[in-house]
């Protein structure tokens, strides 16, 4: 027999060697099995688990022990206070990307029909959050991967978003002619020989969403380059990048004559998003 408390303690010790948040991981997975939130676990620590619940929980803990990210096991991750469905076809939302949202919202007036596009939308977190926070905006979300677009569409439907159009496209290649007030992207930017790719959750994430050639800069170079002809005069470009890419990304913007080039730091103080304005 296992109580909630003993099942959690045992699982947390099983996960201690592979996760820095072993107890939290176990709690989230048990919530998934019980279909309750974490306050239930705190309120009823001595409640006995049924045999089928224990079996399901142990199976999830075993998957997690082998490295599978918690978000892929539950199928959800929260971003900007909304739940998003995630599968191994899309990157798991990171808190770092909330910086892109903050900066975008500062740039978009709340009551105007601005046109904006999110390139490489994945699960749709950026496009959907901006469409929800700015209902007057006309949003396009692209991805190269049809499987990712399906997830993004499901997330948009789940949040009752109607001001997004989805488009399968290699960056801006298949996007019908239009000029944008804002182009935003969290592209792949990790170099293929980066040792982080062998650790933790990223091992299970789609490589096309993580890795880019030219030391991680190829996608950024393509986007910044093609955005020149697709931004309105005074339009804005915001790109997420690696903590050590600030100087190189700024150079890409400056070489193409963007104005007001500036890099902003994420919550952990790392250079994370570079901005440029198109004034030609
Ligand atoms: N920030 C992510 C990481 O370092 C990478 C996301 C991306 O490549 N866009 O794991």
mmCIF file of C-alpha atoms and ligand atoms in Angstrom:
data_model
loop_
_atom_site.group_PDB
_atom_site.id
_atom_site.type_symbol
_atom_site.label_atom_id
_atom_site.label_comp_id
_atom_site.label_asym_id
_atom_site.label_seq_id
_atom_site.Cartn_x
_atom_site.Cartn_y
_atom_site.Cartn_z
ATOM 1 C CA UNK A 1 0.000 0.000 0.000
ATOM 2 C CA UNK A 2 1.154 3.518 -0.752
ATOM 3 C CA UNK A 3 -0.081 6.801 0.593
ATOM 4 C CA UNK A 4 0.289 9.982 -1.471
ATOM 5 C CA UNK A 5 3.120 11.003 0.855
ATOM 6 C CA UNK A 6 5.061 7.746 0.647
ATOM 7 C CA UNK A 7 4.592 7.409 -3.131
ATOM 8 C CA UNK A 8 5.937 10.946 -3.582
ATOM 9 C CA UNK A 9 8.900 10.417 -1.264
ATOM 10 C CA UNK A 10 9.883 7.172 -2.965
ATOM 11 C CA UNK A 11 9.562 8.673 -6.452
ATOM 12 C CA UNK A 12 11.448 11.820 -5.528
ATOM 13 C CA UNK A 13 14.380 9.698 -4.434
ATOM 14 C CA UNK A 14 14.171 7.650 -7.665
ATOM 15 C CA UNK A 15 14.362 10.882 -9.681
ATOM 16 C CA UNK A 16 16.960 12.663 -7.550
ATOM 17 C CA UNK A 17 19.872 11.609 -9.755
ATOM 18 C CA UNK A 18 18.307 12.824 -13.036
ATOM 19 C CA UNK A 19 16.314 15.903 -12.059
ATOM 20 C CA UNK A 20 17.035 19.046 -10.045
ATOM 21 C CA UNK A 21 13.322 19.262 -9.271
ATOM 22 C CA UNK A 22 12.683 15.604 -8.360
ATOM 23 C CA UNK A 23 9.891 16.168 -5.820
ATOM 24 C CA UNK A 24 8.115 18.726 -7.995
ATOM 25 C CA UNK A 25 8.349 16.390 -11.004
ATOM 26 C CA UNK A 26 6.827 13.563 -8.927
ATOM 27 C CA UNK A 27 4.052 15.851 -7.663
ATOM 28 C CA UNK A 28 3.142 17.024 -11.172
ATOM 29 C CA UNK A 29 3.044 13.442 -12.458
ATOM 30 C CA UNK A 30 0.909 12.282 -9.545
ATOM 31 C CA UNK A 31 -1.488 15.188 -10.151
ATOM 32 C CA UNK A 32 -1.750 13.991 -13.747
ATOM 33 C CA UNK A 33 -2.714 10.476 -12.602
ATOM 34 C CA UNK A 34 -5.175 11.675 -9.959
ATOM 35 C CA UNK A 35 -6.495 14.539 -12.119
ATOM 36 C CA UNK A 36 -6.159 16.862 -9.127
ATOM 37 C CA UNK A 37 -4.012 19.895 -8.435
ATOM 38 C CA UNK A 38 -1.052 20.087 -6.079
ATOM 39 C CA UNK A 39 -3.083 21.436 -3.166
ATOM 40 C CA UNK A 40 -4.883 18.075 -3.096
ATOM 41 C CA UNK A 41 -1.558 16.302 -2.457
ATOM 42 C CA UNK A 42 -0.809 18.672 0.423
ATOM 43 C CA UNK A 43 -4.306 18.330 1.896
ATOM 44 C CA UNK A 44 -4.467 14.507 1.783
ATOM 45 C CA UNK A 45 -0.925 13.149 2.329
ATOM 46 C CA UNK A 46 -2.155 9.964 4.024
ATOM 47 C CA UNK A 47 -4.737 9.058 1.390
ATOM 48 C CA UNK A 48 -4.031 5.594 -0.074
ATOM 49 C CA UNK A 49 -3.539 5.280 -3.829
ATOM 50 C CA UNK A 50 -5.609 2.700 -5.688
ATOM 51 C CA UNK A 51 -3.640 -0.075 -7.391
ATOM 52 C CA UNK A 52 -4.280 1.272 -10.918
ATOM 53 C CA UNK A 53 -3.309 4.804 -9.863
ATOM 54 C CA UNK A 54 -0.063 3.509 -8.373
ATOM 55 C CA UNK A 55 0.672 1.502 -11.499
ATOM 56 C CA UNK A 56 0.114 4.510 -13.783
ATOM 57 C CA UNK A 57 2.200 6.717 -11.518
ATOM 58 C CA UNK A 58 5.095 4.239 -11.434
ATOM 59 C CA UNK A 59 5.047 3.989 -15.241
ATOM 60 C CA UNK A 60 5.303 7.791 -15.552
ATOM 61 C CA UNK A 61 8.117 7.945 -12.984
ATOM 62 C CA UNK A 62 9.989 5.283 -14.938
ATOM 63 C CA UNK A 63 9.668 7.300 -18.177
ATOM 64 C CA UNK A 64 10.860 10.380 -16.334
ATOM 65 C CA UNK A 65 13.788 8.432 -14.859
ATOM 66 C CA UNK A 66 14.863 7.656 -18.427
ATOM 67 C CA UNK A 67 14.911 11.414 -19.101
ATOM 68 C CA UNK A 68 11.556 12.083 -20.769
ATOM 69 C CA UNK A 69 10.599 15.721 -19.987
ATOM 70 C CA UNK A 70 7.703 16.225 -17.566
ATOM 71 C CA UNK A 71 5.865 18.399 -20.119
ATOM 72 C CA UNK A 72 5.835 15.581 -22.688
ATOM 73 C CA UNK A 73 4.558 13.156 -20.035
ATOM 74 C CA UNK A 74 1.683 15.395 -18.959
ATOM 75 C CA UNK A 75 1.198 16.857 -22.461
ATOM 76 C CA UNK A 76 0.995 20.422 -21.128
ATOM 77 C CA UNK A 77 3.136 23.383 -20.116
ATOM 78 C CA UNK A 78 2.056 26.764 -18.819
ATOM 79 C CA UNK A 79 3.192 29.941 -20.565
ATOM 80 C CA UNK A 80 2.058 33.506 -19.733
ATOM 81 C CA UNK A 81 -0.615 31.999 -17.428
ATOM 82 C CA UNK A 82 -2.177 29.835 -20.138
ATOM 83 C CA UNK A 83 -1.927 26.079 -20.615
ATOM 84 C CA UNK A 84 -0.445 24.855 -23.894
ATOM 85 C CA UNK A 85 -0.565 21.363 -25.268
ATOM 86 C CA UNK A 86 2.930 20.073 -26.132
ATOM 87 C CA UNK A 87 4.201 16.902 -27.803
ATOM 88 C CA UNK A 88 7.686 15.843 -28.932
ATOM 89 C CA UNK A 89 6.878 17.603 -32.249
ATOM 90 C CA UNK A 90 7.336 20.980 -30.564
ATOM 91 C CA UNK A 91 9.763 22.706 -28.236
ATOM 92 C CA UNK A 92 8.707 22.910 -24.586
ATOM 93 C CA UNK A 93 7.846 26.543 -23.700
ATOM 94 C CA UNK A 94 10.528 28.261 -21.611
ATOM 95 C CA UNK A 95 10.115 31.173 -19.202
ATOM 96 C CA UNK A 96 12.899 32.987 -21.149
ATOM 97 C CA UNK A 97 10.496 33.460 -24.035
ATOM 98 C CA UNK A 98 8.162 35.574 -21.880
ATOM 99 C CA UNK A 99 10.630 38.402 -22.571
ATOM 100 C CA UNK A 100 9.612 38.296 -26.250
ATOM 101 C CA UNK A 101 5.990 38.698 -25.172
ATOM 102 C CA UNK A 102 6.712 41.597 -22.806
ATOM 103 C CA UNK A 103 8.651 43.475 -25.476
ATOM 104 C CA UNK A 104 6.068 42.745 -28.183
ATOM 105 C CA UNK A 105 3.206 43.999 -25.992
ATOM 106 C CA UNK A 106 5.111 47.236 -25.354
ATOM 107 C CA UNK A 107 5.360 47.730 -29.116
ATOM 108 C CA UNK A 108 1.764 46.875 -30.086
ATOM 109 C CA UNK A 109 -0.980 49.391 -29.311
ATOM 110 C CA UNK A 110 -3.938 47.614 -27.718
ATOM 111 C CA UNK A 111 -6.681 49.022 -29.930
ATOM 112 C CA UNK A 112 -5.246 48.984 -33.447
ATOM 113 C CA UNK A 113 -5.415 46.339 -36.197
ATOM 114 C CA UNK A 114 -1.637 45.909 -36.435
ATOM 115 C CA UNK A 115 -0.262 43.049 -38.526
ATOM 116 C CA UNK A 116 2.231 40.762 -36.887
ATOM 117 C CA UNK A 117 3.853 37.442 -37.657
ATOM 118 C CA UNK A 118 5.464 34.765 -35.483
ATOM 119 C CA UNK A 119 8.015 32.727 -37.452
ATOM 120 C CA UNK A 120 8.557 29.118 -36.337
ATOM 121 C CA UNK A 121 5.610 29.133 -33.956
ATOM 122 C CA UNK A 122 5.990 25.552 -32.636
ATOM 123 C CA UNK A 123 3.237 25.011 -30.057
ATOM 124 C CA UNK A 124 2.010 28.527 -30.878
ATOM 125 C CA UNK A 125 2.838 30.154 -27.534
ATOM 126 C CA UNK A 126 4.037 33.477 -28.959
ATOM 127 C CA UNK A 127 1.358 33.939 -31.624
ATOM 128 C CA UNK A 128 -1.477 32.784 -29.369
ATOM 129 C CA UNK A 129 -0.408 34.874 -26.381
ATOM 130 C CA UNK A 130 -0.073 38.007 -28.538
ATOM 131 C CA UNK A 131 -3.365 37.321 -30.339
ATOM 132 C CA UNK A 132 -5.114 36.868 -26.980
ATOM 133 C CA UNK A 133 -3.580 39.963 -25.384
ATOM 134 C CA UNK A 134 -4.137 42.082 -28.519
ATOM 135 C CA UNK A 135 -7.482 40.952 -29.984
ATOM 136 C CA UNK A 136 -7.399 43.722 -32.632
ATOM 137 C CA UNK A 137 -4.100 42.460 -34.063
ATOM 138 C CA UNK A 138 -4.061 40.326 -37.209
ATOM 139 C CA UNK A 139 -1.624 37.535 -36.487
ATOM 140 C CA UNK A 140 0.067 35.038 -38.799
ATOM 141 C CA UNK A 141 1.873 32.035 -37.325
ATOM 142 C CA UNK A 142 4.204 29.944 -39.471
ATOM 143 C CA UNK A 143 6.106 26.737 -39.037
ATOM 144 C CA UNK A 144 8.004 24.501 -41.406
ATOM 145 C CA UNK A 145 6.627 21.433 -39.609
ATOM 146 C CA UNK A 146 3.007 20.449 -40.394
ATOM 147 C CA UNK A 147 2.940 18.430 -37.134
ATOM 148 C CA UNK A 148 3.873 21.537 -35.128
ATOM 149 C CA UNK A 149 1.210 23.593 -36.925
ATOM 150 C CA UNK A 150 -1.422 21.031 -35.923
ATOM 151 C CA UNK A 151 -0.481 21.456 -32.255
ATOM 152 C CA UNK A 152 -0.488 25.251 -32.589
ATOM 153 C CA UNK A 153 -3.935 25.172 -34.219
ATOM 154 C CA UNK A 154 -5.283 22.981 -31.419
ATOM 155 C CA UNK A 155 -3.874 25.393 -28.832
ATOM 156 C CA UNK A 156 -5.444 28.367 -30.619
ATOM 157 C CA UNK A 157 -8.796 26.599 -30.699
ATOM 158 C CA UNK A 158 -8.511 25.654 -27.030
ATOM 159 C CA UNK A 159 -7.999 29.331 -26.146
ATOM 160 C CA UNK A 160 -10.785 30.470 -28.532
ATOM 161 C CA UNK A 161 -8.403 32.567 -30.614
ATOM 162 C CA UNK A 162 -9.833 33.688 -33.942
ATOM 163 C CA UNK A 163 -7.344 36.377 -35.044
ATOM 164 C CA UNK A 164 -4.544 34.009 -36.154
ATOM 165 C CA UNK A 165 -3.944 32.519 -39.572
ATOM 166 C CA UNK A 166 -1.597 29.526 -39.764
ATOM 167 C CA UNK A 167 0.755 29.020 -42.675
ATOM 168 C CA UNK A 168 3.209 26.239 -43.447
ATOM 169 C CA UNK A 169 6.371 28.075 -44.463
ATOM 170 C CA UNK A 170 10.151 28.043 -44.346
ATOM 171 C CA UNK A 171 10.484 31.346 -42.451
ATOM 172 C CA UNK A 172 8.933 34.011 -44.748
ATOM 173 C CA UNK A 173 9.168 32.022 -47.989
ATOM 174 C CA UNK A 174 5.483 31.011 -48.361
ATOM 175 C CA UNK A 175 3.956 33.946 -46.549
ATOM 176 C CA UNK A 176 1.611 35.802 -48.904
ATOM 177 C CA UNK A 177 2.732 39.338 -49.712
ATOM 178 C CA UNK A 178 2.036 41.611 -46.788
ATOM 179 C CA UNK A 179 3.952 44.156 -44.782
ATOM 180 C CA UNK A 180 4.124 43.722 -41.025
ATOM 181 C CA UNK A 181 4.245 46.085 -38.073
ATOM 182 C CA UNK A 182 6.035 43.413 -36.032
ATOM 183 C CA UNK A 183 7.977 40.287 -36.902
ATOM 184 C CA UNK A 184 8.826 38.077 -33.935
ATOM 185 C CA UNK A 185 10.635 34.743 -33.702
ATOM 186 C CA UNK A 186 12.192 32.245 -31.335
ATOM 187 C CA UNK A 187 14.182 30.344 -33.969
ATOM 188 C CA UNK A 188 16.634 27.466 -33.509
ATOM 189 C CA UNK A 189 19.929 28.984 -32.340
ATOM 190 C CA UNK A 190 22.011 26.265 -30.722
ATOM 191 C CA UNK A 191 25.251 25.212 -32.447
ATOM 192 C CA UNK A 192 25.265 21.535 -33.371
ATOM 193 C CA UNK A 193 28.381 20.816 -31.321
ATOM 194 C CA UNK A 194 26.987 22.474 -28.163
ATOM 195 C CA UNK A 195 27.383 20.048 -25.267
ATOM 196 C CA UNK A 196 24.025 21.153 -23.737
ATOM 197 C CA UNK A 197 22.314 19.109 -26.443
ATOM 198 C CA UNK A 198 23.418 15.927 -24.654
ATOM 199 C CA UNK A 199 21.812 16.938 -21.339
ATOM 200 C CA UNK A 200 18.335 16.991 -19.858
ATOM 201 C CA UNK A 201 15.091 17.797 -21.662
ATOM 202 C CA UNK A 202 16.630 19.059 -24.933
ATOM 203 C CA UNK A 203 17.659 15.476 -25.833
ATOM 204 C CA UNK A 204 13.954 14.738 -26.385
ATOM 205 C CA UNK A 205 12.999 17.937 -28.208
ATOM 206 C CA UNK A 206 12.839 18.309 -32.014
ATOM 207 C CA UNK A 207 16.341 19.074 -33.287
ATOM 208 C CA UNK A 208 14.981 21.310 -36.040
ATOM 209 C CA UNK A 209 13.583 23.624 -33.346
ATOM 210 C CA UNK A 210 16.909 23.790 -31.499
ATOM 211 C CA UNK A 211 19.879 23.504 -33.844
ATOM 212 C CA UNK A 212 21.050 25.880 -36.558
ATOM 213 C CA UNK A 213 24.151 25.818 -38.777
ATOM 214 C CA UNK A 214 26.814 28.562 -38.709
ATOM 215 C CA UNK A 215 27.355 28.251 -34.947
ATOM 216 C CA UNK A 216 23.615 28.490 -34.360
ATOM 217 C CA UNK A 217 23.165 31.691 -36.371
ATOM 218 C CA UNK A 218 21.877 30.501 -39.743
ATOM 219 C CA UNK A 219 18.131 30.790 -39.026
ATOM 220 C CA UNK A 220 18.591 34.190 -37.373
ATOM 221 C CA UNK A 221 20.598 35.432 -40.370
ATOM 222 C CA UNK A 222 17.866 34.256 -42.773
ATOM 223 C CA UNK A 223 15.049 35.824 -40.755
ATOM 224 C CA UNK A 224 16.733 39.186 -40.163
ATOM 225 C CA UNK A 225 17.666 39.331 -43.831
ATOM 226 C CA UNK A 226 14.235 38.499 -45.241
ATOM 227 C CA UNK A 227 12.428 40.687 -42.692
ATOM 228 C CA UNK A 228 13.926 43.812 -44.349
ATOM 229 C CA UNK A 229 11.516 43.560 -47.280
ATOM 230 C CA UNK A 230 8.522 42.502 -45.150
ATOM 231 C CA UNK A 231 8.501 45.180 -42.438
ATOM 232 C CA UNK A 232 6.542 48.402 -42.810
ATOM 233 C CA UNK A 233 8.537 51.608 -42.412
ATOM 234 C CA UNK A 234 9.102 51.934 -38.625
ATOM 235 C CA UNK A 235 8.218 48.227 -38.250
ATOM 236 C CA UNK A 236 9.782 46.173 -35.447
ATOM 237 C CA UNK A 237 11.818 42.971 -35.397
ATOM 238 C CA UNK A 238 12.352 40.925 -32.214
ATOM 239 C CA UNK A 239 14.484 37.778 -32.199
ATOM 240 C CA UNK A 240 15.293 35.439 -29.320
ATOM 241 C CA UNK A 241 18.854 34.063 -29.276
ATOM 242 C CA UNK A 242 21.486 32.366 -27.146
ATOM 243 C CA UNK A 243 22.990 34.078 -24.092
ATOM 244 C CA UNK A 244 26.375 34.284 -25.867
ATOM 245 C CA UNK A 245 25.142 35.522 -29.275
ATOM 246 C CA UNK A 246 24.390 39.169 -28.471
ATOM 247 C CA UNK A 247 27.372 40.656 -30.324
ATOM 248 C CA UNK A 248 27.006 38.480 -33.437
ATOM 249 C CA UNK A 249 23.243 38.995 -33.650
ATOM 250 C CA UNK A 250 23.608 42.755 -33.227
ATOM 251 C CA UNK A 251 26.150 42.727 -36.056
ATOM 252 C CA UNK A 252 23.664 40.909 -38.316
ATOM 253 C CA UNK A 253 21.032 43.605 -37.587
ATOM 254 C CA UNK A 254 23.502 46.474 -38.022
ATOM 255 C CA UNK A 255 24.986 45.167 -41.270
ATOM 256 C CA UNK A 256 21.457 45.183 -42.726
ATOM 257 C CA UNK A 257 20.920 48.778 -41.492
ATOM 258 C CA UNK A 258 18.286 48.210 -38.826
ATOM 259 C CA UNK A 259 17.991 51.139 -36.402
ATOM 260 C CA UNK A 260 17.820 51.277 -32.603
ATOM 261 C CA UNK A 261 19.454 47.854 -32.298
ATOM 262 C CA UNK A 262 19.336 46.790 -28.688
ATOM 263 C CA UNK A 263 19.577 43.532 -26.745
ATOM 264 C CA UNK A 264 17.359 42.851 -23.728
ATOM 265 C CA UNK A 265 18.044 40.484 -20.818
ATOM 266 C CA UNK A 266 15.827 37.644 -19.657
ATOM 267 C CA UNK A 267 14.711 36.968 -16.080
ATOM 268 C CA UNK A 268 18.026 35.338 -15.247
ATOM 269 C CA UNK A 269 19.960 38.355 -16.506
ATOM 270 C CA UNK A 270 21.151 36.745 -19.777
ATOM 271 C CA UNK A 271 21.135 38.689 -23.081
ATOM 272 C CA UNK A 272 18.180 36.962 -24.782
ATOM 273 C CA UNK A 273 16.246 39.121 -27.271
ATOM 274 C CA UNK A 274 17.581 41.567 -29.846
ATOM 275 C CA UNK A 275 15.418 44.361 -31.258
ATOM 276 C CA UNK A 276 15.762 46.394 -34.434
ATOM 277 C CA UNK A 277 13.540 48.919 -36.200
ATOM 278 C CA UNK A 278 13.187 49.136 -39.982
ATOM 279 C CA UNK A 279 13.215 52.804 -40.944
ATOM 280 C CA UNK A 280 13.923 52.663 -44.672
HETATM 281 N N1 LIG B 1 16.509 28.422 -25.104
HETATM 282 C C1 LIG B 1 16.530 27.058 -25.538
HETATM 283 C C2 LIG B 1 17.636 26.285 -24.862
HETATM 284 O O1 LIG B 1 18.679 26.833 -24.594
HETATM 285 C C3 LIG B 1 16.671 26.937 -27.021
HETATM 286 C C4 LIG B 1 15.485 27.410 -27.752
HETATM 287 C C5 LIG B 1 15.785 27.662 -29.184
HETATM 288 O O2 LIG B 1 16.719 27.132 -29.785
HETATM 289 N N2 LIG B 1 14.995 28.498 -29.743
HETATM 290 O O3 LIG B 1 17.469 25.122 -24.583
#
